[in-house]
mmCIF file of C-alpha atoms in Angstrom:
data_model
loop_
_atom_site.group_PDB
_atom_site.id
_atom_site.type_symbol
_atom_site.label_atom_id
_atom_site.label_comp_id
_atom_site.label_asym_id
_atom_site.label_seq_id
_atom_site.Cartn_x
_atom_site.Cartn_y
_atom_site.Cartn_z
ATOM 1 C CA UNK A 12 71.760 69.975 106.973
ATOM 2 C CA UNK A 13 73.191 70.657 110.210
ATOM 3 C CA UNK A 14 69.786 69.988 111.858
ATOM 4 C CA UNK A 15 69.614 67.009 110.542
ATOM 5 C CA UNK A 16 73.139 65.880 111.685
ATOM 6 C CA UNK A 17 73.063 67.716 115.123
ATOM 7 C CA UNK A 18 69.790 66.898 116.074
ATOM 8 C CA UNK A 19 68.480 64.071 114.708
ATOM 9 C CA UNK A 20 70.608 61.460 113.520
ATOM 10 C CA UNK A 21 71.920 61.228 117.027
ATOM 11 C CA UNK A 22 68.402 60.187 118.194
ATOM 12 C CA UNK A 23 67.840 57.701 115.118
ATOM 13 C CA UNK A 24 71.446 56.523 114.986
ATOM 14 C CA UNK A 25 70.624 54.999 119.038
ATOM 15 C CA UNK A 26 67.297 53.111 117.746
ATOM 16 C CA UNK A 27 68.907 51.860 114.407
ATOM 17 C CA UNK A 28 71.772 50.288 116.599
ATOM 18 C CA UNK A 29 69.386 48.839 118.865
ATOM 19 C CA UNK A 30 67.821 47.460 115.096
ATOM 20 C CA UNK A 31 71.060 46.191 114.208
ATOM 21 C CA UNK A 32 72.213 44.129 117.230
ATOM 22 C CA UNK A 33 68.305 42.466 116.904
ATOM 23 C CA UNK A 34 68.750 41.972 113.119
ATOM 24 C CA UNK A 35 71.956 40.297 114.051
ATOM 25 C CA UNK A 36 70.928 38.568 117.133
ATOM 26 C CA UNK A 37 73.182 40.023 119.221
ATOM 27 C CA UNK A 38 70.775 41.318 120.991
ATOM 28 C CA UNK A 39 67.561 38.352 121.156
ATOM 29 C CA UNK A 40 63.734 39.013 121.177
ATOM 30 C CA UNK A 41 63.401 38.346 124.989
ATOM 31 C CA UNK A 42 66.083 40.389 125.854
ATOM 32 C CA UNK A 43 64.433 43.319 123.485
ATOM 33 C CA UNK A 44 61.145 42.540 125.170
ATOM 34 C CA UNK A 45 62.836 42.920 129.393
ATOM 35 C CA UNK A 46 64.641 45.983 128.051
ATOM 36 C CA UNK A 47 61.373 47.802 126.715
ATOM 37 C CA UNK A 48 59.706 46.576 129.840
ATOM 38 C CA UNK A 49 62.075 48.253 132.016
ATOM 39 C CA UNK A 50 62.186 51.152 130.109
ATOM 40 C CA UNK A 51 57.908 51.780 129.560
ATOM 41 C CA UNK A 52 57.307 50.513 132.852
ATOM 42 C CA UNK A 53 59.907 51.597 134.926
ATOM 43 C CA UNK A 54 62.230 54.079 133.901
ATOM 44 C CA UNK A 55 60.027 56.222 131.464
ATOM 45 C CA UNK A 56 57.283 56.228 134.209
ATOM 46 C CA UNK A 57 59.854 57.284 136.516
ATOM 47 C CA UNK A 58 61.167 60.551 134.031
ATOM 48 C CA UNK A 59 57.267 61.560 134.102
ATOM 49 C CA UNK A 60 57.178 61.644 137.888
ATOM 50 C CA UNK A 61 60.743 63.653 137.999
ATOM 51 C CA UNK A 62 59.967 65.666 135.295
ATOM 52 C CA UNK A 63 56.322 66.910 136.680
ATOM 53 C CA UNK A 64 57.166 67.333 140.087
ATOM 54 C CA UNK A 65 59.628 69.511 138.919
ATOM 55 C CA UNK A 66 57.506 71.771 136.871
ATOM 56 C CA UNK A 67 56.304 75.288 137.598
ATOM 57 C CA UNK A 68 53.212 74.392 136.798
ATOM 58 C CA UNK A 69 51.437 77.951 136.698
ATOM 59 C CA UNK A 70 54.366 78.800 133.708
ATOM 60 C CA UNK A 71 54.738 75.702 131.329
ATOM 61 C CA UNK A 72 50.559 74.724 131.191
ATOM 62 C CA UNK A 73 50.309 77.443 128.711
ATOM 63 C CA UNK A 74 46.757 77.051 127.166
ATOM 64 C CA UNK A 75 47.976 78.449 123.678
ATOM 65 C CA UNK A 76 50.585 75.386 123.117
ATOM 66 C CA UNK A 77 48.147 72.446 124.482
ATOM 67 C CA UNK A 78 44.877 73.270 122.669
ATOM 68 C CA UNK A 79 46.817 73.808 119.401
ATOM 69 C CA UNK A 80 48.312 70.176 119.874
ATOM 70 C CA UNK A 81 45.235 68.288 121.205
ATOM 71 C CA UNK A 82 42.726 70.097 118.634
ATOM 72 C CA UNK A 83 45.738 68.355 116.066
ATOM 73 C CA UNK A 84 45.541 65.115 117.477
ATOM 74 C CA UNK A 85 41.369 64.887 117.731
ATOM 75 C CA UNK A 86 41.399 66.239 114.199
ATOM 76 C CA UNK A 87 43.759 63.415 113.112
ATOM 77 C CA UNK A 88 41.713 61.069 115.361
ATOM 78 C CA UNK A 89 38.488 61.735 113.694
ATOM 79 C CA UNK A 90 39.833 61.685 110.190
ATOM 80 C CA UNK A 91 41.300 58.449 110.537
ATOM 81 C CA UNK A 92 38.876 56.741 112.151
ATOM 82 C CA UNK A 93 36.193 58.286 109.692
ATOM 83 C CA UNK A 94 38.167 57.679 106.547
ATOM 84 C CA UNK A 95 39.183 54.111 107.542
ATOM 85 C CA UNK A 96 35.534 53.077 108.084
ATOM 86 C CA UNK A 97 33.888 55.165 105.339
ATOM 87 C CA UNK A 98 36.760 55.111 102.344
ATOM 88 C CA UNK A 99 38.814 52.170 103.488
ATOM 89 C CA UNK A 100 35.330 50.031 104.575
ATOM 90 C CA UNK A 101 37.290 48.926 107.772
ATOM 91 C CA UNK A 102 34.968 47.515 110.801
ATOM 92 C CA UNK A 103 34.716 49.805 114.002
ATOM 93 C CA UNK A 104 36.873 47.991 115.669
ATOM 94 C CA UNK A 105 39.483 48.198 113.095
ATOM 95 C CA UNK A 106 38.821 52.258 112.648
ATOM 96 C CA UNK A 107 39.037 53.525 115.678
ATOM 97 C CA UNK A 108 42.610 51.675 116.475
ATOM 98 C CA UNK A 109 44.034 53.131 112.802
ATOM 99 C CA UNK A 110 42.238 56.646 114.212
ATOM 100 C CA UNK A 111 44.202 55.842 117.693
ATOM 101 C CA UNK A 112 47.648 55.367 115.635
ATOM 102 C CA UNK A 113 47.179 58.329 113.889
ATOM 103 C CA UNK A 114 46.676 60.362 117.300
ATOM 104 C CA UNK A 115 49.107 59.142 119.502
ATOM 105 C CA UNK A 116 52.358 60.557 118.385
ATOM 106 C CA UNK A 117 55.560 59.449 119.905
ATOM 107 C CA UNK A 118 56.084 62.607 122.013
ATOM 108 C CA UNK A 119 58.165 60.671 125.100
ATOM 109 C CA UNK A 120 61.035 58.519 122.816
ATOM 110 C CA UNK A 121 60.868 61.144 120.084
ATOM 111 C CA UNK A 122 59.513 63.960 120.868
ATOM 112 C CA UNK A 123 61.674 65.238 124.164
ATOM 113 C CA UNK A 124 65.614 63.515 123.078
ATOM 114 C CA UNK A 125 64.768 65.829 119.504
ATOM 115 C CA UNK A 126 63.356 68.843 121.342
ATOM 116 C CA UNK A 127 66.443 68.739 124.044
ATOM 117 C CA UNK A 128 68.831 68.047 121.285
ATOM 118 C CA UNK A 129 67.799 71.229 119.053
ATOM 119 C CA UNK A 130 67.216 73.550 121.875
ATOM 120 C CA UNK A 131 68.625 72.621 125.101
ATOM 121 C CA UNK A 132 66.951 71.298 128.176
ATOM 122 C CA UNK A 133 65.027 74.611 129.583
ATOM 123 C CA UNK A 134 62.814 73.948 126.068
ATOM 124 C CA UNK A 135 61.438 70.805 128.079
ATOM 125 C CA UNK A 136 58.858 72.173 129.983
ATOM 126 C CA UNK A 137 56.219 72.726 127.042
ATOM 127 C CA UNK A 138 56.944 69.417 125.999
ATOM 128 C CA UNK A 139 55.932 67.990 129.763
ATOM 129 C CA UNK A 140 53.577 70.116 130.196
ATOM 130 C CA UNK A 141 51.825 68.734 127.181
ATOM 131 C CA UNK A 142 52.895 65.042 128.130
ATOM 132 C CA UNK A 143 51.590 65.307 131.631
ATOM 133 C CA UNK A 144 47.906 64.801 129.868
ATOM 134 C CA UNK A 145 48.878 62.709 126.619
ATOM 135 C CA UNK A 146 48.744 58.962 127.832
ATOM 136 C CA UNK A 147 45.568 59.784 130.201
ATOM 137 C CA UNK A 148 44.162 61.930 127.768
ATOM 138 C CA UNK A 149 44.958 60.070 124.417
ATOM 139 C CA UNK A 150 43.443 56.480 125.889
ATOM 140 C CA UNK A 151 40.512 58.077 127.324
ATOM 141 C CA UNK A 152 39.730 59.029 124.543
ATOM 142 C CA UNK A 153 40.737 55.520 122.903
ATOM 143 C CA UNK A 154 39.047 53.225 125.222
ATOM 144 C CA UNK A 155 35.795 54.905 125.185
ATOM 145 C CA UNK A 156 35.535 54.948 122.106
ATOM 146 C CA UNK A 157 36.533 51.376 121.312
ATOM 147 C CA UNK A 158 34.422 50.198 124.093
ATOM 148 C CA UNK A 159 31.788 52.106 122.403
ATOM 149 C CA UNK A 160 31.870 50.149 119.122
ATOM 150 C CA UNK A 161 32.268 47.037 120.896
ATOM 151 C CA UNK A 162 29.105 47.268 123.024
ATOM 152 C CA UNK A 163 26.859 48.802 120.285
ATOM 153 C CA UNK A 164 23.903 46.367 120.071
ATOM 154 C CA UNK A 165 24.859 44.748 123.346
ATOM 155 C CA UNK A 166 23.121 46.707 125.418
ATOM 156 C CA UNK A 167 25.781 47.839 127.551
ATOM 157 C CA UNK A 168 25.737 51.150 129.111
ATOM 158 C CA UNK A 169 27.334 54.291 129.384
ATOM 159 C CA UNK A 170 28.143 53.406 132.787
ATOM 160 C CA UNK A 171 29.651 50.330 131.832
ATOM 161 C CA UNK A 172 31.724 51.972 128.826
ATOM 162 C CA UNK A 173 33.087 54.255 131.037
ATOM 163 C CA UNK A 174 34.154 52.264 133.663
ATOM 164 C CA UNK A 175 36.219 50.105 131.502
ATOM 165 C CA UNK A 176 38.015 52.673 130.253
ATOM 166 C CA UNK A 177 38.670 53.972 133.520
ATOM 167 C CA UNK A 178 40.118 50.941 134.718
ATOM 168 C CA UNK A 179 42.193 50.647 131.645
ATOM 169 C CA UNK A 180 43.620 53.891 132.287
ATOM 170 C CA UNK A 181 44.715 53.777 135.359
ATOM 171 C CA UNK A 182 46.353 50.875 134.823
ATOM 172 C CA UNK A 183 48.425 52.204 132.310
ATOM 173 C CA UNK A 184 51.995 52.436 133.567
ATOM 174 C CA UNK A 185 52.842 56.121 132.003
ATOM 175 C CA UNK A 186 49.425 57.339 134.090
ATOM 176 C CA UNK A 187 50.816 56.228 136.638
ATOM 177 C CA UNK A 188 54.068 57.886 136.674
ATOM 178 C CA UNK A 189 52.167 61.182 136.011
ATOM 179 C CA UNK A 190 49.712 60.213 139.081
ATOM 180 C CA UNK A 191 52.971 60.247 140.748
ATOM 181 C CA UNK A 192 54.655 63.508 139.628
ATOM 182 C CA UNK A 193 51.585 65.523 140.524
ATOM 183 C CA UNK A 194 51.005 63.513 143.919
ATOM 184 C CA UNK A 195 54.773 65.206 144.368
ATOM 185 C CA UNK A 196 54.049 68.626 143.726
ATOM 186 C CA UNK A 197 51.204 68.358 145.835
ATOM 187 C CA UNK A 198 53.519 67.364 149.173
ATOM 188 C CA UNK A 199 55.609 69.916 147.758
ATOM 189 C CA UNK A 200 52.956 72.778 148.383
ATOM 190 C CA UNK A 201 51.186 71.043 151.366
ATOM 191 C CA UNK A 202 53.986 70.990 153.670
ATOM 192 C CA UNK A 203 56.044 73.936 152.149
ATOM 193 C CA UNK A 204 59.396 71.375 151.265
ATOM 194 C CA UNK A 205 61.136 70.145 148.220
ATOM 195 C CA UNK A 206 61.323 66.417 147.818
ATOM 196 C CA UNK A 207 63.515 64.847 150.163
ATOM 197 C CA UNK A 208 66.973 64.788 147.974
ATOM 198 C CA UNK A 209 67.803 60.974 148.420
ATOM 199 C CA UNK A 210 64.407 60.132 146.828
ATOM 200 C CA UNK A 211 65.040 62.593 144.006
ATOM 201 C CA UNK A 212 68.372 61.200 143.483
ATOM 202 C CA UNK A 213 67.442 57.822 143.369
ATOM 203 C CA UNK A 214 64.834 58.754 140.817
ATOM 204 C CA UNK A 215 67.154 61.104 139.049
ATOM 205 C CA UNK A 216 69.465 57.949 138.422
ATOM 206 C CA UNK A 217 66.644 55.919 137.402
ATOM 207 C CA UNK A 218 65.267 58.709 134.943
ATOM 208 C CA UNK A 219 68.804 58.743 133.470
ATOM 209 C CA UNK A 220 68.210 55.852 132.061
ATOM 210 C CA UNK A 221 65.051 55.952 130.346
ATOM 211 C CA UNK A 222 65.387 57.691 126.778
ATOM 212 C CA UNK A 223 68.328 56.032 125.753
ATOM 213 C CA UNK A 224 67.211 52.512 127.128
ATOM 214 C CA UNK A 225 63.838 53.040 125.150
ATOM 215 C CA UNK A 226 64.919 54.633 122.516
ATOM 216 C CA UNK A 227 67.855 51.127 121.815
ATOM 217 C CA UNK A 228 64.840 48.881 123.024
ATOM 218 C CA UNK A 229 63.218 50.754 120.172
ATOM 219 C CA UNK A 230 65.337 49.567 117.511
ATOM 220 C CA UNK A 231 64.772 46.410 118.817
ATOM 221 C CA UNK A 232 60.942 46.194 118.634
ATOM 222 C CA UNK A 233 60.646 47.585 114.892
ATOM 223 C CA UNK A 234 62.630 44.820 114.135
ATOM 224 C CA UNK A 235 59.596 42.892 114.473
ATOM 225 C CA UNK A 236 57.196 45.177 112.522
ATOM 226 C CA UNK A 237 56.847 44.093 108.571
ATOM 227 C CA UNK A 238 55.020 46.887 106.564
ATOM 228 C CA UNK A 239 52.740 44.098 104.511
ATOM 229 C CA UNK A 240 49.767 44.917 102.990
ATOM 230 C CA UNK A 241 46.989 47.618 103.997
ATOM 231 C CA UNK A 242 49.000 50.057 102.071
ATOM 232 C CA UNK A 243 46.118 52.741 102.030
ATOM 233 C CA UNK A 244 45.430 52.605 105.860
ATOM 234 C CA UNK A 245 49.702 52.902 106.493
ATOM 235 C CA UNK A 246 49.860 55.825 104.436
ATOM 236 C CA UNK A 247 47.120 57.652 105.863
ATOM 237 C CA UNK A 248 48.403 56.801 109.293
ATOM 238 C CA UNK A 249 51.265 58.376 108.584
ATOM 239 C CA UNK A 250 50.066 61.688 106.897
ATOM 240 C CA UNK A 251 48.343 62.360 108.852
ATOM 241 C CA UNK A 252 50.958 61.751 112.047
ATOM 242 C CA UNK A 253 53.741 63.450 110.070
ATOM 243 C CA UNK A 254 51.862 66.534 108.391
ATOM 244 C CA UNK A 255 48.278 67.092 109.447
ATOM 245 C CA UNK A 256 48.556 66.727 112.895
ATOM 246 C CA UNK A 257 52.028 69.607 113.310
ATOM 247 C CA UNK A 258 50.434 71.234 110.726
ATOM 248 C CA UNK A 259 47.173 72.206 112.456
ATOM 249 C CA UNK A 260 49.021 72.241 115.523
ATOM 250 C CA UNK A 261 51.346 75.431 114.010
ATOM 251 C CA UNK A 262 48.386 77.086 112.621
ATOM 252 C CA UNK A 263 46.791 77.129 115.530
ATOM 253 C CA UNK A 264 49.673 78.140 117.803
ATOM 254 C CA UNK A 265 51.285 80.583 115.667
ATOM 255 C CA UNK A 266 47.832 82.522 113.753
ATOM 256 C CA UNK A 267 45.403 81.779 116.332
ATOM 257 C CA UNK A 268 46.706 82.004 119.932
ATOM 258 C CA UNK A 269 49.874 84.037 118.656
ATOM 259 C CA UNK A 270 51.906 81.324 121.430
ATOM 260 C CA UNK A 271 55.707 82.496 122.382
ATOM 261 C CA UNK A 272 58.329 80.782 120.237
ATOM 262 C CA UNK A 273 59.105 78.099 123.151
ATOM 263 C CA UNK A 274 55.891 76.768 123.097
ATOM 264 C CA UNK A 275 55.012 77.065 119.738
ATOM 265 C CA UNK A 276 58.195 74.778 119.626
ATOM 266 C CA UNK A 277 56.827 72.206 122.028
ATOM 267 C CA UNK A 278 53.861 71.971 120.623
ATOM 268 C CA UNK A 279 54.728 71.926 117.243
ATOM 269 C CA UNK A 280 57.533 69.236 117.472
ATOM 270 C CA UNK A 281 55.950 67.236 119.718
ATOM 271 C CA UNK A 282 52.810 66.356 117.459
ATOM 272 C CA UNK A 283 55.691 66.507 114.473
ATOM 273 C CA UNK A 284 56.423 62.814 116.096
ATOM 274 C CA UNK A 285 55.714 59.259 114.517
ATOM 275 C CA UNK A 286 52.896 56.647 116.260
ATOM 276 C CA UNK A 287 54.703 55.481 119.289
ATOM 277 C CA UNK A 288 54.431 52.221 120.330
ATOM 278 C CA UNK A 289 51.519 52.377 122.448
ATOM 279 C CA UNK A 290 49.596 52.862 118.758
ATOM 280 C CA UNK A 291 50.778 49.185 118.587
ATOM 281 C CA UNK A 292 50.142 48.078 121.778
ATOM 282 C CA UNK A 293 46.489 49.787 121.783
ATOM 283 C CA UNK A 294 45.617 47.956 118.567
ATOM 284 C CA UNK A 295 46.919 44.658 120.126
ATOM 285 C CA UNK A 296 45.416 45.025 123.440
ATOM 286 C CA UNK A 297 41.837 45.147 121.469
ATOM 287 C CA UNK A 298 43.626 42.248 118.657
ATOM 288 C CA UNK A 299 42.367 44.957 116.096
ATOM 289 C CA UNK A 300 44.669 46.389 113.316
ATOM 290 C CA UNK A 301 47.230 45.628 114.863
ATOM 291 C CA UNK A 302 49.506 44.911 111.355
ATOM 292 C CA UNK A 303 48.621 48.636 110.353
ATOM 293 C CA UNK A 304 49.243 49.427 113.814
ATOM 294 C CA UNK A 305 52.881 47.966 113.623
ATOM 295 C CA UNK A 306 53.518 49.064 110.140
ATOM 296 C CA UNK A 307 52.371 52.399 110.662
ATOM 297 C CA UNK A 308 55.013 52.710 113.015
ATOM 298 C CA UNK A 309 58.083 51.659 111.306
ATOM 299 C CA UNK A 310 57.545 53.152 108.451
ATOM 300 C CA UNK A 311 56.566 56.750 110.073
ATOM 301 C CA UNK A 312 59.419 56.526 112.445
ATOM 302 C CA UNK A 313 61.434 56.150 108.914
ATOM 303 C CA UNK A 314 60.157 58.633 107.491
ATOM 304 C CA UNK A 315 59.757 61.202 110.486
ATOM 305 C CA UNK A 316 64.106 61.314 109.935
ATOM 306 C CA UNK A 317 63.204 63.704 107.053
ATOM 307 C CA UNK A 318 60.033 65.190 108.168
ATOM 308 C CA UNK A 319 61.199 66.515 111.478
ATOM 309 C CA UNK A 320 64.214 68.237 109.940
ATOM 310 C CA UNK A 321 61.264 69.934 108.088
ATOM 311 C CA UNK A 322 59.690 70.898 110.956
ATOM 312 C CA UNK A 323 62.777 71.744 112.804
ATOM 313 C CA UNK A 324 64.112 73.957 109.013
ATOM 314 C CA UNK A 325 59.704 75.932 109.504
ATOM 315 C CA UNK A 326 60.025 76.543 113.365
ATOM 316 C CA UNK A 327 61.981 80.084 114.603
#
């Protein structure tokens, strides 16, 4: 119980205010809307930079930790995508966005304020570690396989596929932070000096900002997200966020590459994590899904109060 009160509610107890002030217009939709802009395009990009260019890079890319979570999330990937075109008869389109919700867990909003929270800041570094390749990675992996579906019986190429999605991801505002962080740790080692301090400061302050600002902007944005209808497709979104995906992701860690507690940890609560928001914002960027998308997302980040104390109750 004290997990749960420590740890989490803390965390949840931020995004339900932000909730409340928007369910009592305190707080209005456009105001919500500059808030999470700041925050995903701005601030949170700005953490990533910090955060990497900080990292000791030959200690926290453990390969142990990072295959156990990506083999969860392409595992949760396939199954969704597969089982929402197969069982739930969705179109392609459709499938691979629900199989793109079901991957891309909120590690960033969720996944670090939790981890911190239950065991202190130097229990970051798995978490980044595993972050520094989960937008690039995640909507690689996304795109090309949307584009994929969308060009079958057009003609359209490989070349063409892939050069849409490569376009997509850079511009991606979280890739671009990360661009950043390791474009910093490369100065760093070129020219044998640490980031000149007024820049780190100023980016310090800026970083500051970014989980709680997201995290009440948050609130604010599942405000907008009604779970109606494709009951099947939420559900399996969300099994498969909340149990499959930390579930493989602890087998694999802790009976197959025998990983240290700390990242065993990172990886275990960071793929523990409901859809973030980008599972919303991939499904609307394509117009596909998008109410499962939404859906999926409120009601996992609901339910993810209980599941993580779970998680948090399993891990050493």
């Amino acid at each position: 119980m004290s997990a749960l009160i420590d740890v989490i509610l803390p965390v949840f107890l931020v995004i339900g205010f932000g909730y409340l002030v928007a369910w009592k217009g305190l707080f209005s939709a456009p105001a919500v809307e500059g808030l999470m802009r700041f925050a995903q395009n701005f601030a949170v990009p700005v953490l990533l930079a910090r955060s990497i260019a900080k990292l000791d890079l030959s200690a926290s890319y453990d390969p142990g930790p990072m295959l156990s979570f990506y083999a969860g999330a392409l595992a949760c990937f396939a199954i969704g995508s597969l089982a929402a075109r197969i069982w739930l008869k969705r179109t392609g389109p459709d499938a691979v966005a629900i199989g793109f919700a079901a991957m891309f867990s909120n590690s960033l909003l969720l996944g670090v304020p939790i981890t911190e929270r239950a065991y202190g800041p130097d229990a970051l570094a798995g978490n980044f570690a595993i972050i520094s390749f989960h937008s690039p990675f995640f909507y690689t992996v996304g795109i090309v396989a949307m584009e994929w579906v969308r060009s079958h019986g057009t003609g359209a190429g490989l070349s063409r596929v892939g050069l849409n999605a490569l376009v997509g991801i850079l511009r991606t505002p979280l890739v671009i932070g990360i661009l950043c962080g390791f474009a910093l740790q490369a100065f760093s080692a070129l020219t044998g000096q640490a980031v000149p301090g007024p820049l780190m400061a100023a980016m310090d302050m800026i970083a500051q900002a970014a989980l709680p600002a997201a995290l009440f902007g948050l609130g604010g944005v599942l405000l907008r997200y009604r779970p109606e209808g494709d009951g099947r497709a939420i559900a399996m979104v969300t099994a498969l966020s909340l149990i499959v995906h930390p579930g493989i992701a602890y087998s694999l860690a802790h009976f197959v590459f025998h990983t240290p507690v700390a990242g065993l940890r990172s990886a275990v609560l960071t793929a523990a994590m409901a859809p973030g928001v980008n599972a919303y914002l991939f499904a609307n960027l394509y117009g596909t899904a998008q109410r499962v998308a939404a859906s999926s997302v409120l009601i996992a980040t609901g339910l993810s109060i209980l599941s993580i104390w779970v998680w948090l109750a399993i891990l050493p």
